Structure formats: C-alpha cells, structure tokens
Coordinates of C-alpha atoms and ligand atoms in Angstrom, one line a residue:
X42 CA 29.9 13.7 12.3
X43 CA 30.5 10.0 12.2
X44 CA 28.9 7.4 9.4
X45 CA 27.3 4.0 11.4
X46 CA 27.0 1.1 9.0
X47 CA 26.0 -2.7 9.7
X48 CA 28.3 -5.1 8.3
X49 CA 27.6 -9.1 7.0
X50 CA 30.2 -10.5 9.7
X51 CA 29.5 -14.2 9.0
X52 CA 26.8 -16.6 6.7
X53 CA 24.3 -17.8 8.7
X54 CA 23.5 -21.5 8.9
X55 CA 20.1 -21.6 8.8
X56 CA 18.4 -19.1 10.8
X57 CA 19.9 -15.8 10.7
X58 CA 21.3 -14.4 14.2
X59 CA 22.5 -11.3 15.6
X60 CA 26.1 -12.4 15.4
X61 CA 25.9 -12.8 11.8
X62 CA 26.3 -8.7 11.9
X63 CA 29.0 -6.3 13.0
X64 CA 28.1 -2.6 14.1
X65 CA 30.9 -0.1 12.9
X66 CA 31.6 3.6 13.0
X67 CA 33.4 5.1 10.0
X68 CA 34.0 8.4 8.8
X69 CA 31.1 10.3 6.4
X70 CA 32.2 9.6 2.9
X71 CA 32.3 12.0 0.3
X72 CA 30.6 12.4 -3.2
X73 CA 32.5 12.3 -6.3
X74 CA 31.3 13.6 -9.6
X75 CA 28.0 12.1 -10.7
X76 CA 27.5 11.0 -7.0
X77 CA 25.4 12.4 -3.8
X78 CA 25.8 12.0 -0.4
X79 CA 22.6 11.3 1.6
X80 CA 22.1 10.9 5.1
X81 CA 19.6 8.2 5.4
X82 CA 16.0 8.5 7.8
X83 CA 14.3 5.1 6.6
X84 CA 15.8 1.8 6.5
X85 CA 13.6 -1.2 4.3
X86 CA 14.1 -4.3 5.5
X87 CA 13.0 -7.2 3.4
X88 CA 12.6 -10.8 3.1
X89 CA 15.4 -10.6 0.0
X90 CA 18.1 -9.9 2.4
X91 CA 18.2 -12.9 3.8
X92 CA 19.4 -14.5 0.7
X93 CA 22.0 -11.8 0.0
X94 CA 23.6 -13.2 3.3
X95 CA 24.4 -16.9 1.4
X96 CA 26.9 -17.6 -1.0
X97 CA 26.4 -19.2 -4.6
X98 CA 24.4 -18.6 -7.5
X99 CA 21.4 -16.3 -7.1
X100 CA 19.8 -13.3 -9.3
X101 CA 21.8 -11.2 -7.6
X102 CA 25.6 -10.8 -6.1
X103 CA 25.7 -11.9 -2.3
X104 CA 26.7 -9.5 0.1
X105 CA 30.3 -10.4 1.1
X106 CA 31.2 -10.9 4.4
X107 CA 33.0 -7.4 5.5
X108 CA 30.3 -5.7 3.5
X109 CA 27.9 -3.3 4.4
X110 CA 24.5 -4.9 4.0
X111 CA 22.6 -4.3 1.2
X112 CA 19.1 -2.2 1.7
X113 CA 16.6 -0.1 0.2
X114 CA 16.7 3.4 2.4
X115 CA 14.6 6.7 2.0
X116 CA 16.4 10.3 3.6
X117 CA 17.7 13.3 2.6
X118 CA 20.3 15.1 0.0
X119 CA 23.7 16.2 2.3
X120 CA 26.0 17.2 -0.8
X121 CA 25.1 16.5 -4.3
X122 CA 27.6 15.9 -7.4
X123 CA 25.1 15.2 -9.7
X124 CA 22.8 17.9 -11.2
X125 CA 19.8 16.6 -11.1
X126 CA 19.5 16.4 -7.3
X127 CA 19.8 19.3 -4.8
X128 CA 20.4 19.7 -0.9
X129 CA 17.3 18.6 0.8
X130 CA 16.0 16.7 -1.8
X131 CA 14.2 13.3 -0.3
X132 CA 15.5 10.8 -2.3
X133 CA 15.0 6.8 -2.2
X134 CA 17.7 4.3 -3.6
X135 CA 19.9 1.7 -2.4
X136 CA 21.4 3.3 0.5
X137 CA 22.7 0.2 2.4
X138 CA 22.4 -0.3 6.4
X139 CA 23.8 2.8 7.8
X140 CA 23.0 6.6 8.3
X141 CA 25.0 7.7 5.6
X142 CA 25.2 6.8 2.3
X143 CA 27.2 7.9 -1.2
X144 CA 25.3 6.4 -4.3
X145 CA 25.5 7.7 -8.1
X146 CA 22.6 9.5 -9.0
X147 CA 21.2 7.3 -11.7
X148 CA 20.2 5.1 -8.6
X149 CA 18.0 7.7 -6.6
X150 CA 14.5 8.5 -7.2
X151 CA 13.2 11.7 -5.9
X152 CA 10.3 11.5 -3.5
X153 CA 7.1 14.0 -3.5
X154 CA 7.1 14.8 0.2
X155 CA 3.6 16.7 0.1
X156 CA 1.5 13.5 -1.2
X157 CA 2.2 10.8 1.9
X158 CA 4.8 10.2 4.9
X159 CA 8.5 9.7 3.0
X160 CA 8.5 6.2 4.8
X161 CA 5.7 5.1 1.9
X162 CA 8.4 5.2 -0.5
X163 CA 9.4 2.4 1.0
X164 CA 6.2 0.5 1.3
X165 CA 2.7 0.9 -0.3
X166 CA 4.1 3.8 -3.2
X167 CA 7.9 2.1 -3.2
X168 CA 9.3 -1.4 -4.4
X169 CA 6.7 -3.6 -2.4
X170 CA 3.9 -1.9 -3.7
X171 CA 5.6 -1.7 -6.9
X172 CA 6.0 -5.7 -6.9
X173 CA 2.2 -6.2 -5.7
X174 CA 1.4 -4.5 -8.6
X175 CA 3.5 -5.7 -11.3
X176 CA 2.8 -9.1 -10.2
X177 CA -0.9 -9.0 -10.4
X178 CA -1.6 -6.9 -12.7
X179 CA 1.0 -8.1 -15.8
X180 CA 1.1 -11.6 -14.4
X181 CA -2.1 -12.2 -12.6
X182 CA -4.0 -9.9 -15.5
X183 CA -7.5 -10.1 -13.3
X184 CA -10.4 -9.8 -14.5
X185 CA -13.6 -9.3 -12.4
X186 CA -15.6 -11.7 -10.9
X187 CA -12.2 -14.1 -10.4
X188 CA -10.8 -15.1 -7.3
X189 CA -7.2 -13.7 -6.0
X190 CA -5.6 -15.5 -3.4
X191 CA -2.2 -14.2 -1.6
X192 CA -0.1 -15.4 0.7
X193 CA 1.7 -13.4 3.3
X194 CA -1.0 -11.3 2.9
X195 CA -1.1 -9.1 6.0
X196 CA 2.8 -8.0 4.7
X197 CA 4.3 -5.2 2.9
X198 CA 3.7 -6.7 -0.3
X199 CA 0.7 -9.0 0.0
X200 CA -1.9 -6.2 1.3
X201 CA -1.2 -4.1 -1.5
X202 CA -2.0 -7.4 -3.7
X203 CA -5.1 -8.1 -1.7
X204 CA -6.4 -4.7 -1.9
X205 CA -5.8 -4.0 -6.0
X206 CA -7.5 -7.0 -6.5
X207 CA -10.8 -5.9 -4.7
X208 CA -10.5 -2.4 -6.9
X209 CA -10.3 -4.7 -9.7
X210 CA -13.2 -6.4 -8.5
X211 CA -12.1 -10.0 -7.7
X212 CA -12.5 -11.8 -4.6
X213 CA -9.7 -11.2 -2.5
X214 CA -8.1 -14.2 0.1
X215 CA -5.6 -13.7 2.0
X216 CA -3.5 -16.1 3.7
X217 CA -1.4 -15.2 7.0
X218 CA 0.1 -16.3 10.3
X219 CA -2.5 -16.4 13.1
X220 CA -5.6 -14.5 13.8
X221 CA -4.5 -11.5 14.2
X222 CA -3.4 -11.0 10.9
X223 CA -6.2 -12.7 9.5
X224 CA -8.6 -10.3 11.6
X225 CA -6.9 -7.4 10.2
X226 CA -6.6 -8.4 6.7
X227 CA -10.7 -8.5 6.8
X228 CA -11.3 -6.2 8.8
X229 CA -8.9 -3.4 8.2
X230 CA -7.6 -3.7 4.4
X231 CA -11.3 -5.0 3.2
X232 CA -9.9 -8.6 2.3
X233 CA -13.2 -11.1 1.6
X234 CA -12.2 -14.0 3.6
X235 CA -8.6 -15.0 4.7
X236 CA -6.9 -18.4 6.2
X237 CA -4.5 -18.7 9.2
X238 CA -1.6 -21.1 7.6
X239 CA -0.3 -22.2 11.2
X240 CA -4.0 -24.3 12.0
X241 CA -3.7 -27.5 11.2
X242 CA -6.8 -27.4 9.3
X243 CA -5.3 -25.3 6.4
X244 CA -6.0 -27.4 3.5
X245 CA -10.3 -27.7 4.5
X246 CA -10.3 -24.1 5.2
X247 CA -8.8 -22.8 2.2
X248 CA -10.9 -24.9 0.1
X249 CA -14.0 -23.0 2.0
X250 CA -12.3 -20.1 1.4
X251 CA -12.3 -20.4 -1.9
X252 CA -15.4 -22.0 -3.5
X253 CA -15.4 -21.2 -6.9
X254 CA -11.6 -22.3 -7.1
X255 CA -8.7 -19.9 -7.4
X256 CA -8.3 -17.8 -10.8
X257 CA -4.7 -16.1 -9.5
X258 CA -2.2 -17.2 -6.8
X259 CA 0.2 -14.5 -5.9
X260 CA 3.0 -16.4 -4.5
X261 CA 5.2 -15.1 -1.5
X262 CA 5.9 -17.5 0.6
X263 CA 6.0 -21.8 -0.8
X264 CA 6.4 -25.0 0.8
X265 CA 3.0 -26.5 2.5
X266 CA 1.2 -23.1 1.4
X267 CA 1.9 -23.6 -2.2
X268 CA 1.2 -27.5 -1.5
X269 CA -2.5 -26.6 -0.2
X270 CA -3.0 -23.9 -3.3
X271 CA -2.6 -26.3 -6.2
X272 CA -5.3 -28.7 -5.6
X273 CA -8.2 -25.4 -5.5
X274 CA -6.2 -23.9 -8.7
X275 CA -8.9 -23.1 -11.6
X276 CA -8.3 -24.0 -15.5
X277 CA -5.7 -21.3 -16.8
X278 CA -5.1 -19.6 -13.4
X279 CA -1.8 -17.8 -13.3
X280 CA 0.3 -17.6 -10.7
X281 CA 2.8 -14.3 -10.0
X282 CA 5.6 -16.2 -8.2
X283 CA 7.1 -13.6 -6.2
X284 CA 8.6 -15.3 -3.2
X285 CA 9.3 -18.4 -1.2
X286 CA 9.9 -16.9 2.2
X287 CA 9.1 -20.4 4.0
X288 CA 12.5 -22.1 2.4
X289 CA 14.8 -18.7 2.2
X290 CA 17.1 -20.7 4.9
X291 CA 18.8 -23.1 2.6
X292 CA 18.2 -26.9 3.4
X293 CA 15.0 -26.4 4.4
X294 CA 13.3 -27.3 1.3
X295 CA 9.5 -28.8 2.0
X296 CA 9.2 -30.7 -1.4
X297 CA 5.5 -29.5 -2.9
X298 CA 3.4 -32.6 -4.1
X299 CA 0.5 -31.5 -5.4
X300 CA 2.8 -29.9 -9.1
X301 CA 0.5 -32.0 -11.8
X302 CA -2.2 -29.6 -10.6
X303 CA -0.3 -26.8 -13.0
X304 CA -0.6 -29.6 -15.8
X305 CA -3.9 -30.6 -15.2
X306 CA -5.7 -26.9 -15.1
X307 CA -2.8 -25.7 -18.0
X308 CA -2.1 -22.9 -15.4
X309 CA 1.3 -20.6 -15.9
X310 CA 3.8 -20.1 -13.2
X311 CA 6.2 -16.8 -13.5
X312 CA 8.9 -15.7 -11.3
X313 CA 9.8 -12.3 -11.8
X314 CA 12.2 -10.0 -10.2
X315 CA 10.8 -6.1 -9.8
X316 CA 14.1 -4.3 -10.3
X317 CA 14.3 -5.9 -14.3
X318 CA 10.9 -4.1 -14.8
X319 CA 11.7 -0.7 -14.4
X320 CA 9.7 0.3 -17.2
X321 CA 6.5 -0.2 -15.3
X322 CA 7.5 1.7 -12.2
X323 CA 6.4 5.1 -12.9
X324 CA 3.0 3.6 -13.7
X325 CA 2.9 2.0 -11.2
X326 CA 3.9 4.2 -8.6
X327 CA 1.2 6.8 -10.0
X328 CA -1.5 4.5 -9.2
X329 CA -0.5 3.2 -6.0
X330 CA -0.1 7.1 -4.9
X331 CA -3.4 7.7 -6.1
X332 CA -5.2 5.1 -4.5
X333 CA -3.8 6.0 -1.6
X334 CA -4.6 9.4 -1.4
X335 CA -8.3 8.4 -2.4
X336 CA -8.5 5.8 0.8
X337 CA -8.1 3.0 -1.1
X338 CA -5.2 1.6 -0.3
X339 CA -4.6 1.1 3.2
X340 CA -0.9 0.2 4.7
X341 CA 0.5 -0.3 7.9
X342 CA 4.4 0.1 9.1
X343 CA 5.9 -1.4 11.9
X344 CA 8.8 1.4 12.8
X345 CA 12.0 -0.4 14.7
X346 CA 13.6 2.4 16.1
X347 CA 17.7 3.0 15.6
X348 CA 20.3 1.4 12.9
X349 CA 21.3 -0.9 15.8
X350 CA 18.1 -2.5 16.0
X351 CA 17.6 -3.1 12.7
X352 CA 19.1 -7.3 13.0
X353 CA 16.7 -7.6 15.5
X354 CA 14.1 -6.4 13.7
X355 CA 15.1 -8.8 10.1
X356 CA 15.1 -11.2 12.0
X357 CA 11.5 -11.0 13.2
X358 CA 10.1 -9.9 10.2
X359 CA 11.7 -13.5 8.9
X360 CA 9.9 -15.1 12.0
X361 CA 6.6 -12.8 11.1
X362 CA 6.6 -10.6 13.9
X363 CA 6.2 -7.6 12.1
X364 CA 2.6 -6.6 10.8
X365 CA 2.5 -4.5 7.2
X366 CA 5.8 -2.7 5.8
X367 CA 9.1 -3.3 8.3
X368 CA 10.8 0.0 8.7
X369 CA 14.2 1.1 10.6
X370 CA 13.9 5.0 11.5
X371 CA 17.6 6.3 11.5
X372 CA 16.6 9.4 13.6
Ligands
NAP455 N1 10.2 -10.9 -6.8 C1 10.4 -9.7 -6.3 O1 10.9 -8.8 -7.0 C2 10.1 -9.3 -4.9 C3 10.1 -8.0 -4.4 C4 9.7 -7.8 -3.1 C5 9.3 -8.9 -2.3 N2 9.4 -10.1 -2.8 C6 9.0 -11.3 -2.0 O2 7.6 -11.1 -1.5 C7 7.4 -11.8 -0.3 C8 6.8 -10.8 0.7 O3 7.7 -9.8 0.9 P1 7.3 -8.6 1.9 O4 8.4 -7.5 1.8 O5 5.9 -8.2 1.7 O6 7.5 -9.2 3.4 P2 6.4 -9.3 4.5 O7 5.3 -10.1 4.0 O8 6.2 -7.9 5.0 O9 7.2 -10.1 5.7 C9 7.6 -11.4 5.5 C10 6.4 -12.3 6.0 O10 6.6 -13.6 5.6 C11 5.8 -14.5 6.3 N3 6.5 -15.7 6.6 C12 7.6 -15.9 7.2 N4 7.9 -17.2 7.3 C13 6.9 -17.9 6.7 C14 6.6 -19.2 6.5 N5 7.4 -20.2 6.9 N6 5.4 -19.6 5.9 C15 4.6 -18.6 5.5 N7 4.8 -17.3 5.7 C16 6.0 -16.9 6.3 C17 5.5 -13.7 7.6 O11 4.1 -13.4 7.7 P3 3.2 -14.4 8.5 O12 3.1 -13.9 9.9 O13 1.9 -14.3 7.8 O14 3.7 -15.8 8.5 C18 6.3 -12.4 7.5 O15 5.6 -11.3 8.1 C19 8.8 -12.3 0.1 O16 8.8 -13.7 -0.3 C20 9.7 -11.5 -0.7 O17 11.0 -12.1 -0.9 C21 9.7 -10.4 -4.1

C-alpha cells in the first residue's frame, strides 16, 4: 500500500501549468493520538488554489514549494486516533492532493452517507454551497421582489447563489461564459434570465437583463464583470464579495472604473472568507441538505477521473471548462 500525493514543484508565472506540480509516491502515514488516517475518494478543486500557489501576503499561508497541495477531500476512516471517529466513517476535511491523508480530528466533519452522493460534501451541502449561502443570505440579506445577480453563475458556488435566491423570491441573473452555460443556468437550475460575459455586448445586455436595477451582486469573479455591474447597482444594494477569479494570476489586474457607483447608490461591499464563519455552517449545511432532498436545489459535478489528472483538471476549471462542482475521484 503506497500513499500518492501532488506536490507545488514551482510558482507559476501567470497561468498555472502542469509543470508547476510533481507527482510522488510515499509511504501511508500513520496516525498519532488525536489524529486519523483517511484514505481519500473525492478531491475539491477550487479557484482558491491558485492563489495558495503564489508567495506573499494573503489570508492564508502559501503552499510551499515541496509541499503537498492544499485541498478540500471527502473518503473514508482507515485507522482512527481520535474517539470521536471510527473505521468507515466518511469524513470531509482538508485532506490535501493525494489518496491518503493523516489530519487531527478537530478538522473532519462526518458525512451522512444515506441523504446524497458523499461527493455533495464537497459541492452543493459542503464549503461552496456553504459560501453561496453565507454570502447571500448574511451579506446579500434578500428580500423578495429584489433582484440577485451572480457571476460565475453556472459554478460550484454561483448556482447555489442563483437558486437560493429564487426560494427567497428575488429575481435571479446569472452571469457565465458562453451559451451553454447560460442555457443551462435557465433552463436547468431555474435562473430568470442570465448574460454570456465573453459577447462583446455585455454591458447592453446586462442592463436588459436587469431592468429594475440590481438589489445584490454576489461577486466571484471582478475585472470587466464588476466594471459592467456598478453602473445597474440600485440605492443600498449590497454586494457579497466572494471572489475575483478573472485577476487570480497576479499582474493581470483590469483596473474597474465605474467605483463612484458604490458612493452614489450608498451600496456596501464585504469580502468574507467562509472558513472564519464556522458558526453558520451547521445552519447552513441543514438547509442546503434539505433543499436538496426536496428538488430544490439542483447541482451538477464534473468528475476528472485519477489523482494524476487532477492539474489538468485545475487548470480548466481556471480556464472554465468545467460546468457546476469540479471533482477528482481517487478510485
Ligand atoms: N470567499 C470564500 O470564502 C470563497 C469560498 C469558495 C469560493 N470562493 C470564490 O468563489 C468563486 C467561485 O468559486 P467556485 O468554486 O464556484 O468555482 P467555479 O465557478 O466552479 O469555477 C470557476 C469559474 O470561474 C469562471 N471564470 C474563470 N475565469 C474567468 C474570467 N476571467 N472572468 C469571469 N469568469 C471566469 C469560469 O466560469 P465561466 O465559464 O462562466 O467563465 C469557471 O468555471 C471563486 O472566485 C472562488 O475563489 C470564495
């Protein structure tokens, strides 16, 4: 029995590449006191990663280069240490980017295998879901009637947002990559109207999109998005600012324009990290479950296959090539 991790082997300038990792094989390591051993079935990738890569001052410690990359992961109890966990237990935690990882308990969350696929503890009832939530509804705070407009919206984290915001009764746009996402955000997850960000007429069709203005903008993604957002924002609109996916390569910063909008309709901007708001998670998670075992909250995974492919696969979920939740199935 061997332990296959993926190592950071270099910083990437600019666009992340396949060289920037390192494949190893290492022996299974073994729990201490307070510590459990799980061998790992789901990998989460996510857009965070890619800033774990750099050096310098984040909200967070960058991987080191050596290191095995950092990850969210879903599997199963080997050997536990701690009491409060068994052998096969499905657990979720920070298991890194490899098929077997040691992690004190205090990390792990078990997972209730009868409600939905383990892989959703991951996705739509784990920390993307978890963010969609927390973002709309302690930031955002909607109130029917008001319209909800998110960007990345066909992702793991902007359906959910999309979708709460219709049981909420708001007007949900969405705003994705092409029109095939935009297709499936309306037709599939039940999204009022939603705006391809790649035409060149984004700016006149997000204004039809939106004709009463825009109440909330959850944020995932910045640069020209944000840029086009600001002028439709309504008095006192709030804006969850969860991500900036389009300037995650450093140097690439687009340089918004349109910022006196937030003066002029006295709107509030928040950024928030999830993992600082544990308090909320059980609520949270509760919810999302229940929503989703009452068909209202619909999710989609795109499943790379092997621990090998997985810096393929972060790479095009950077370049949007995966649709809904991007998942790494250890086997
Ligand atoms: N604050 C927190 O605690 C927290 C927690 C989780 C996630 N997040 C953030 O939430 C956002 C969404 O995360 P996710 O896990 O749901 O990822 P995701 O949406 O499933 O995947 C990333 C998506 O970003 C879009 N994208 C990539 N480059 C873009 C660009 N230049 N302009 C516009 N869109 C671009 C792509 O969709 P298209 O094909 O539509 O372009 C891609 O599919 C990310 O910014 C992430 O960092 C924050």
């Amino acid at each position: 029995m061997k332990n296959r991790q993926v190592l950071l082997a270099s910083r990437p300038q600019g666009w992340v590449s396949e060289q920037n990792f390192r494949i190893v094989e290492t022996d299974v390591p073994h729990p201490n006191d307070g510590e459990v051993l799980i061998r790992g079935s789901y990998l989460s990738l996510d857009p965070y990663m890619r800033m774990r890569m750099d050096a310098g001052k984040s909200y967070a410690p960058p991987v080191e280069v050596g290191e095995v990359m950092v990850g969210g992961g879903v599997g199963e109890v080997m050997e536990s240490r701690d009491p409060r966990f068994s052998k096969g237990d499905v657990v979720t935690g920070r298991l890194g980017w490899q098929l077997y990882a040691v992690v004190p308990g205090a990390g792990l969350r078990k997972v209730n295998t009868a409600g939905a696929p383990i892989s959703t503890a991951l996705g739509v009832i784990g920390m993307p879901g978890v963010t969609a939530w927390y973002g709309l509804m302690k930031i955002g705070e909607p109130k029917a009637g008001e319209t909800v407009v998110v960007s990345a919206a066909s992702g793991a984290v902007g359906s959910v947002v999309g979708q709460v915001a219709k049981i909420k009764g708001c007007r949900a746009v969405g705003i994705a990559g092409g029109p095939d996402k935009c297709r499936y955000a309306i037709n599939e997850l039940g999204f009022d109207a939603c705006v391809d960000y790649k035409s060149a007429s984004l700016e006149s069709d997000l204004a039809a999109a939106v004709p009463n203005g825009i109440d909330i903008y959850f944020e995932n993604v910045g640069g020209r998005v944000l840029d086009a957002i600001l002028p439709q924002l309504n008095a006192f609109a709030r804006i969850p600012f969860c991500g900036y996916v389009s300037e995650y390569n450093p140097g690439e910063g687009y340089g918004v324009r349109h910022l006196r909008q937030l003066l002029v309709n006295r709107a509030r901007l928040q950024g928030f990290i999830i993992s600082e708001h544990l308090e909320i998670w059980d609520q949270a998670l509760k919810e999302l479950a229940g929503w989703v075992a009452a068909g209202k909250l619909k999710y989609h995974e795109t499943v790379t296959e092997g621990l090998e492919n997985a810096p393929r696969a972060f790479i095009g979920m950077l370049q949007g090539k995966n649709l809904g939740k991007q998942l790494v199935r250890l086997g």
